[in-house]
PDB file of C-alpha atoms in Angstrom:
ATOM      1  CA  MET A   1     112.057 118.738  99.080  1.00 51.00           C
ATOM      2  CA  LYS A   2     113.481 117.130  96.053  1.00 55.00           C
ATOM      3  CA  THR A   3     115.675 114.614  98.093  1.00 57.00           C
ATOM      4  CA  GLN A   4     112.350 113.457  99.793  1.00 59.00           C
ATOM      5  CA  GLN A   5     110.587 112.786  96.552  1.00 59.00           C
ATOM      6  CA  ILE A   6     113.571 110.880  95.359  1.00 56.00           C
ATOM      7  CA  LEU A   7     113.802 108.844  98.591  1.00 55.00           C
ATOM      8  CA  ILE A   8     110.214 108.256  98.030  1.00 60.00           C
ATOM      9  CA  VAL A   9     110.471 107.191  94.589  1.00 56.00           C
ATOM     10  CA  LEU A  10     113.460 104.846  95.530  1.00 54.00           C
ATOM     11  CA  ALA A  11     111.520 103.308  98.225  1.00 56.00           C
ATOM     12  CA  LEU A  12     108.578 102.659  95.932  1.00 54.00           C
ATOM     13  CA  PHE A  13     110.795 101.160  93.363  1.00 54.00           C
ATOM     14  CA  ILE A  14     112.326  98.652  95.795  1.00 57.00           C
ATOM     15  CA  SER A  15     108.729  97.897  97.047  1.00 55.00           C
ATOM     16  CA  PHE A  16     107.316  97.473  93.610  1.00 51.00           C
ATOM     17  CA  SER A  17     110.191  95.424  92.191  1.00 51.00           C
ATOM     18  CA  SER A  18     110.543  93.049  94.756  1.00 48.00           C
ATOM     19  CA  VAL A  19     107.625  92.561  97.086  1.00 45.00           C
ATOM     20  CA  ALA A  20     104.929  92.940  94.475  1.00 45.00           C
ATOM     21  CA  GLN A  21     106.387  90.239  92.418  1.00 45.00           C
ATOM     22  CA  ILE A  22     107.325  87.855  95.253  1.00 45.00           C
ATOM     23  CA  LYS A  23     104.729  84.948  95.176  1.00 45.00           C
ATOM     24  CA  ILE A  24     105.113  82.165  97.765  1.00 45.00           C
ATOM     25  CA  PRO A  25     104.680  78.909  95.855  1.00 44.00           C
ATOM     26  CA  ASN A  26     101.653  76.549  96.389  1.00 47.00           C
ATOM     27  CA  LYS A  27     102.027  75.440 100.143  1.00 47.00           C
ATOM     28  CA  ASN A  28     100.626  71.939  99.273  1.00 48.00           C
ATOM     29  CA  VAL A  29     103.719  70.915  97.233  1.00 46.00           C
ATOM     30  CA  ARG A  30     105.971  69.758 100.051  1.00 48.00           C
ATOM     31  CA  THR A  31     109.250  68.945  98.364  1.00 50.00           C
ATOM     32  CA  LYS A  32     112.676  69.858 100.170  1.00 52.00           C
ATOM     33  CA  GLU A  33     113.317  72.211  97.175  1.00 53.00           C
ATOM     34  CA  SER A  34     110.140  73.820  97.574  1.00 53.00           C
ATOM     35  CA  VAL A  35     110.441  74.422 101.254  1.00 52.00           C
ATOM     36  CA  ASN A  36     113.736  76.126 100.623  1.00 58.00           C
ATOM     37  CA  THR A  37     112.431  78.167  97.955  1.00 65.00           C
ATOM     38  CA  LYS A  38     109.604  79.311 100.201  1.00 65.00           C
ATOM     39  CA  THR A  39     111.994  80.135 103.159  1.00 66.00           C
ATOM     40  CA  ASP A  40     114.353  81.906 100.714  1.00 72.00           C
ATOM     41  CA  LEU A  41     111.317  83.999  99.314  1.00 75.00           C
ATOM     42  CA  ARG A  42     110.269  84.884 102.821  1.00 72.00           C
ATOM     43  CA  VAL A  43     113.689  86.087 103.957  1.00 76.00           C
ATOM     44  CA  LYS A  44     113.867  88.082 100.881  1.00 80.00           C
ATOM     45  CA  THR A  45     110.374  89.549 101.282  1.00 79.00           C
ATOM     46  CA  ILE A  46     111.140  90.449 104.844  1.00 79.00           C
ATOM     47  CA  THR A  47     114.254  91.938 103.891  1.00 82.00           C
ATOM     48  CA  THR A  48     112.893  94.015 101.114  1.00 81.00           C
ATOM     49  CA  LEU A  49     110.209  95.363 103.555  1.00 80.00           C
ATOM     50  CA  LYS A  50     112.699  96.406 105.984  1.00 81.00           C
ATOM     51  CA  GLU A  51     114.914  98.119 103.530  1.00 82.00           C
ATOM     52  CA  SER A  52     111.844 100.058 101.958  1.00 78.00           C
ATOM     53  CA  ARG A  53     110.826 101.059 105.581  1.00 77.00           C
ATOM     54  CA  ASN A  54     114.281 102.310 106.255  1.00 79.00           C
ATOM     55  CA  LEU A  55     114.342 104.332 102.932  1.00 78.00           C
ATOM     56  CA  LEU A  56     110.957 105.911 103.746  1.00 74.00           C
ATOM     57  CA  ARG A  57     112.100 106.908 107.440  1.00 75.00           C
ATOM     58  CA  PRO A  58     113.642 110.164 106.499  1.00 76.00           C
ATOM     59  CA  SER A  59     110.203 111.164 104.482  1.00 74.00           C
ATOM     60  CA  LEU A  60     108.188 110.586 107.514  1.00 73.00           C
ATOM     61  CA  LYS A  61     109.404 113.810 109.095  1.00 80.00           C
ATOM     62  CA  ARG A  62     106.448 116.402 108.891  1.00 80.00           C
ATOM     63  CA  PRO A  63     107.059 118.780 105.827  1.00 77.00           C
ATOM     64  CA  ASP A  64     108.212 122.399 106.445  1.00 79.00           C
ATOM     65  CA  THR A  65     105.495 124.298 104.722  1.00 76.00           C
ATOM     66  CA  GLN A  66     106.297 127.711 105.929  1.00 82.00           C
ATOM     67  CA  GLY A  67     106.614 130.385 103.177  1.00 82.00           C
ATOM     68  CA  LEU A  68     104.971 127.883 100.656  1.00 79.00           C
ATOM     69  CA  SER A  69     101.853 128.681  98.500  1.00 83.00           C
ATOM     70  CA  VAL A  70      98.704 127.169  99.710  1.00 84.00           C
ATOM     71  CA  LYS A  71      98.801 124.716  96.793  1.00 81.00           C
ATOM     72  CA  GLU A  72     102.386 123.813  97.595  1.00 82.00           C
ATOM     73  CA  ALA A  73     101.761 123.168 101.285  1.00 81.00           C
ATOM     74  CA  THR A  74      98.697 121.100 100.441  1.00 84.00           C
ATOM     75  CA  TYR A  75     100.884 118.960  97.950  1.00 82.00           C
ATOM     76  CA  HIS A  76     103.517 118.303 100.567  1.00 80.00           C
ATOM     77  CA  LYS A  77     100.874 117.310 103.318  1.00 83.00           C
ATOM     78  CA  LYS A  78      99.261 115.148 100.979  1.00 83.00           C
ATOM     79  CA  LEU A  79     102.582 113.555 100.093  1.00 82.00           C
ATOM     80  CA  HIS A  80     103.427 113.210 103.686  1.00 82.00           C
ATOM     81  CA  ARG A  81     100.063 111.615 104.455  1.00 84.00           C
ATOM     82  CA  LEU A  82     100.525 108.993 101.822  1.00 83.00           C
ATOM     83  CA  VAL A  83     104.144 108.214 102.877  1.00 83.00           C
ATOM     84  CA  VAL A  84     103.105 107.681 106.609  1.00 84.00           C
ATOM     85  CA  GLU A  85     100.145 105.524 105.497  1.00 86.00           C
ATOM     86  CA  LEU A  86     102.460 103.489 103.175  1.00 84.00           C
ATOM     87  CA  ASP A  87     104.983 103.147 106.150  1.00 84.00           C
ATOM     88  CA  LYS A  88     102.221 101.702 108.458  1.00 85.00           C
ATOM     89  CA  ASN A  89     100.928  99.500 105.553  1.00 86.00           C
ATOM     90  CA  LEU A  90     104.641  98.022 105.094  1.00 84.00           C
ATOM     91  CA  ALA A  91     105.100  97.844 108.754  1.00 86.00           C
ATOM     92  CA  GLU A  92     101.894  95.587 109.009  1.00 87.00           C
ATOM     93  CA  CYS A  93     103.046  93.541 106.027  1.00 86.00           C
ATOM     94  CA  LEU A  94     106.394  93.141 107.650  1.00 85.00           C
ATOM     95  CA  ARG A  95     104.467  91.793 110.973  1.00 87.00           C
ATOM     96  CA  LEU A  96     102.515  89.446 108.836  1.00 87.00           C
ATOM     97  CA  GLU A  97     105.494  88.086 106.882  1.00 86.00           C
ATOM     98  CA  GLU A  98     107.333  87.399 110.018  1.00 88.00           C
ATOM     99  CA  GLN A  99     104.231  85.793 111.627  1.00 88.00           C
ATOM    100  CA  ASN A 100     104.078  83.710 108.519  1.00 87.00           C
ATOM    101  CA  LYS A 101     107.668  82.625 108.681  1.00 87.00           C
ATOM    102  CA  GLU A 102     107.167  81.505 112.346  1.00 88.00           C
ATOM    103  CA  LEU A 103     104.055  79.789 111.720  1.00 88.00           C
ATOM    104  CA  ASN A 104     105.691  77.732 108.804  1.00 86.00           C
ATOM    105  CA  GLU A 105     108.579  76.836 111.112  1.00 88.00           C
ATOM    106  CA  GLU A 106     106.204  75.504 113.648  1.00 88.00           C
ATOM    107  CA  MET A 107     104.496  73.482 110.850  1.00 87.00           C
ATOM    108  CA  GLN A 108     107.570  71.963 109.640  1.00 87.00           C
ATOM    109  CA  THR A 109     108.695  71.189 113.160  1.00 87.00           C
ATOM    110  CA  ILE A 110     105.232  69.236 113.753  1.00 85.00           C
ATOM    111  CA  ARG A 111     105.738  67.513 110.361  1.00 83.00           C
ATOM    112  CA  ALA A 112     109.054  66.312 111.366  1.00 84.00           C
ATOM    113  CA  LYS A 113     107.692  64.869 114.676  1.00 82.00           C
ATOM    114  CA  ILE A 114     104.808  63.254 112.877  1.00 79.00           C
ATOM    115  CA  LYS A 115     107.345  61.357 110.593  1.00 78.00           C
ATOM    116  CA  LYS A 116     109.336  60.295 113.626  1.00 78.00           C
ATOM    117  CA  THR A 117     106.354  59.214 115.956  1.00 73.00           C
ATOM    118  CA  ASN A 118     104.958  55.816 115.557  1.00 68.00           C
ATOM    119  CA  VAL A 119     102.191  55.979 118.042  1.00 72.00           C
ATOM    120  CA  ASN A 120      98.899  56.561 116.535  1.00 74.00           C
ATOM    121  CA  LEU A 121      97.268  58.552 119.205  1.00 72.00           C
ATOM    122  CA  ARG A 122     100.322  60.912 119.241  1.00 73.00           C
ATOM    123  CA  GLN A 123     100.236  61.081 115.403  1.00 77.00           C
ATOM    124  CA  GLU A 124      96.763  62.087 115.528  1.00 81.00           C
ATOM    125  CA  LYS A 125      97.143  64.951 118.106  1.00 82.00           C
ATOM    126  CA  LEU A 126      99.919  66.210 115.760  1.00 82.00           C
ATOM    127  CA  LYS A 127      98.294  65.943 112.847  1.00 84.00           C
ATOM    128  CA  THR A 128      95.108  67.777 114.350  1.00 87.00           C
ATOM    129  CA  ARG A 129      97.551  70.578 115.635  1.00 85.00           C
ATOM    130  CA  LEU A 130      99.099  70.724 112.032  1.00 87.00           C
ATOM    131  CA  ASN A 131      95.451  71.129 110.486  1.00 88.00           C
ATOM    132  CA  GLN A 132      94.735  74.013 112.835  1.00 90.00           C
ATOM    133  CA  LEU A 133      98.035  75.646 111.822  1.00 89.00           C
ATOM    134  CA  ASP A 134      97.203  74.807 108.267  1.00 88.00           C
ATOM    135  CA  ASN A 135      94.079  76.761 108.607  1.00 89.00           C
ATOM    136  CA  LYS A 136      95.845  79.283 110.459  1.00 89.00           C
ATOM    137  CA  TYR A 137      98.384  79.752 107.668  1.00 87.00           C
ATOM    138  CA  ASP A 138      95.811  80.026 104.970  1.00 89.00           C
ATOM    139  CA  ASN A 139      93.938  82.866 106.933  1.00 88.00           C
ATOM    140  CA  LEU A 140      97.433  84.555 107.419  1.00 89.00           C
ATOM    141  CA  ASN A 141      98.381  84.102 103.797  1.00 87.00           C
ATOM    142  CA  ILE A 142      95.095  85.992 102.742  1.00 90.00           C
ATOM    143  CA  GLN A 143      95.632  88.870 105.198  1.00 89.00           C
ATOM    144  CA  ARG A 144      99.349  88.908 103.920  1.00 87.00           C
ATOM    145  CA  GLU A 145      98.118  89.113 100.284  1.00 88.00           C
ATOM    146  CA  ASP A 146      95.520  91.870 101.121  1.00 88.00           C
ATOM    147  CA  CYS A 147      98.310  93.838 102.982  1.00 87.00           C
ATOM    148  CA  HIS A 148     100.678  93.769  99.843  1.00 86.00           C
ATOM    149  CA  GLN A 149      97.744  94.753  97.594  1.00 88.00           C
ATOM    150  CA  ASP A 150      97.038  97.605  99.706  1.00 87.00           C
ATOM    151  CA  SER A 151     100.793  98.398  99.882  1.00 85.00           C
ATOM    152  CA  GLU A 152     100.527  98.431  95.971  1.00 87.00           C
ATOM    153  CA  MET A 153      97.561 100.572  95.880  1.00 88.00           C
ATOM    154  CA  LEU A 154      99.356 103.298  98.073  1.00 86.00           C
ATOM    155  CA  GLN A 155     102.311 103.084  96.029  1.00 86.00           C
ATOM    156  CA  ILE A 156     100.365 103.737  93.017  1.00 89.00           C
ATOM    157  CA  SER A 157      98.671 106.664  94.745  1.00 86.00           C
ATOM    158  CA  LEU A 158     102.004 108.161  95.791  1.00 85.00           C
ATOM    159  CA  LYS A 159     103.593 107.697  92.176  1.00 87.00           C
ATOM    160  CA  GLU A 160     100.314 109.462  90.703  1.00 88.00           C
ATOM    161  CA  THR A 161     100.798 112.308  93.269  1.00 85.00           C
ATOM    162  CA  ILE A 162     104.330 112.689  92.469  1.00 86.00           C
ATOM    163  CA  ASN A 163     103.716 112.516  88.631  1.00 87.00           C
ATOM    164  CA  GLN A 164     100.775 115.021  88.910  1.00 85.00           C
ATOM    165  CA  ARG A 165     103.073 117.464  90.931  1.00 83.00           C
ATOM    166  CA  GLU A 166     105.824 116.910  88.316  1.00 86.00           C
ATOM    167  CA  GLN A 167     103.137 117.716  85.459  1.00 84.00           C
ATOM    168  CA  ASN A 168     102.178 120.811  87.287  1.00 80.00           C
ATOM    169  CA  ILE A 169     105.542 122.038  87.669  1.00 82.00           C
ATOM    170  CA  GLN A 170     105.974 121.732  83.750  1.00 84.00           C
ATOM    171  CA  LEU A 171     103.136 123.453  83.031  1.00 80.00           C
ATOM    172  CA  THR A 172     104.018 126.358  85.395  1.00 80.00           C
ATOM    173  CA  THR A 173     107.424 126.377  83.849  1.00 84.00           C
ATOM    174  CA  ASN A 174     106.036 126.625  80.156  1.00 80.00           C
ATOM    175  CA  MET A 175     103.642 129.223  81.316  1.00 80.00           C
ATOM    176  CA  ILE A 176     106.699 131.354  82.893  1.00 81.00           C
ATOM    177  CA  ASN A 177     108.651 130.935  79.943  1.00 80.00           C
ATOM    178  CA  SER A 178     105.808 131.881  77.706  1.00 79.00           C
ATOM    179  CA  ILE A 179     105.219 135.016  79.752  1.00 77.00           C
ATOM    180  CA  TYR A 180     109.066 135.615  79.772  1.00 75.00           C
ATOM    181  CA  ARG A 181     109.254 135.517  75.971  1.00 77.00           C
ATOM    182  CA  SER A 182     106.100 137.673  75.777  1.00 76.00           C
ATOM    183  CA  LEU A 183     107.557 140.302  77.917  1.00 74.00           C
ATOM    184  CA  LYS A 184     110.851 140.168  75.947  1.00 75.00           C
ATOM    185  CA  VAL A 185     109.016 140.982  72.789  1.00 74.00           C
ATOM    186  CA  LEU A 186     106.930 143.686  74.405  1.00 69.00           C
ATOM    187  CA  ASP A 187     110.372 145.173  75.805  1.00 70.00           C
ATOM    188  CA  ARG A 188     111.735 145.120  72.183  1.00 66.00           C
ATOM    189  CA  TRP A 189     108.577 146.768  70.738  1.00 58.00           C
TER     190      TRP A 189
END
């Protein structure tokens, strides 16, 4: 079980340190450097999400609660439920990031066609399509940000559950040590 907790914390660390801090620059700024930066950030985000999901994979197995107290079993079931929820959320974030990347590539292709096309009618059709894609892109970014926020909330919940568990273990250990010392004193008496 300790290995499972270490894997979960490692996956959380990777998710927090990378995904939560990645912000795609303003889409209205269209310089070559900003496009390259956005592409690099998208690739990094997708890679981070995949890596985090791979680290969580061993923790997705149902915990073996046989022989554990009711409190211990409840803790492991709650932890497992949160991990499964986080994995689903990361899968959704990954799907949105990949969809975002594809949509952005399509928008770049249309922009390139607009620059090359001289015929006004064709340009208008392309601009209309670009506006539709731009709206879809905006909606997708809102969904993507919501998904990342949900992921952060799940990560916080998981961390709190693990920290609470560690505190309970420490309290139990202190109580056992106190009882043991008391018994030692009583034995000497």
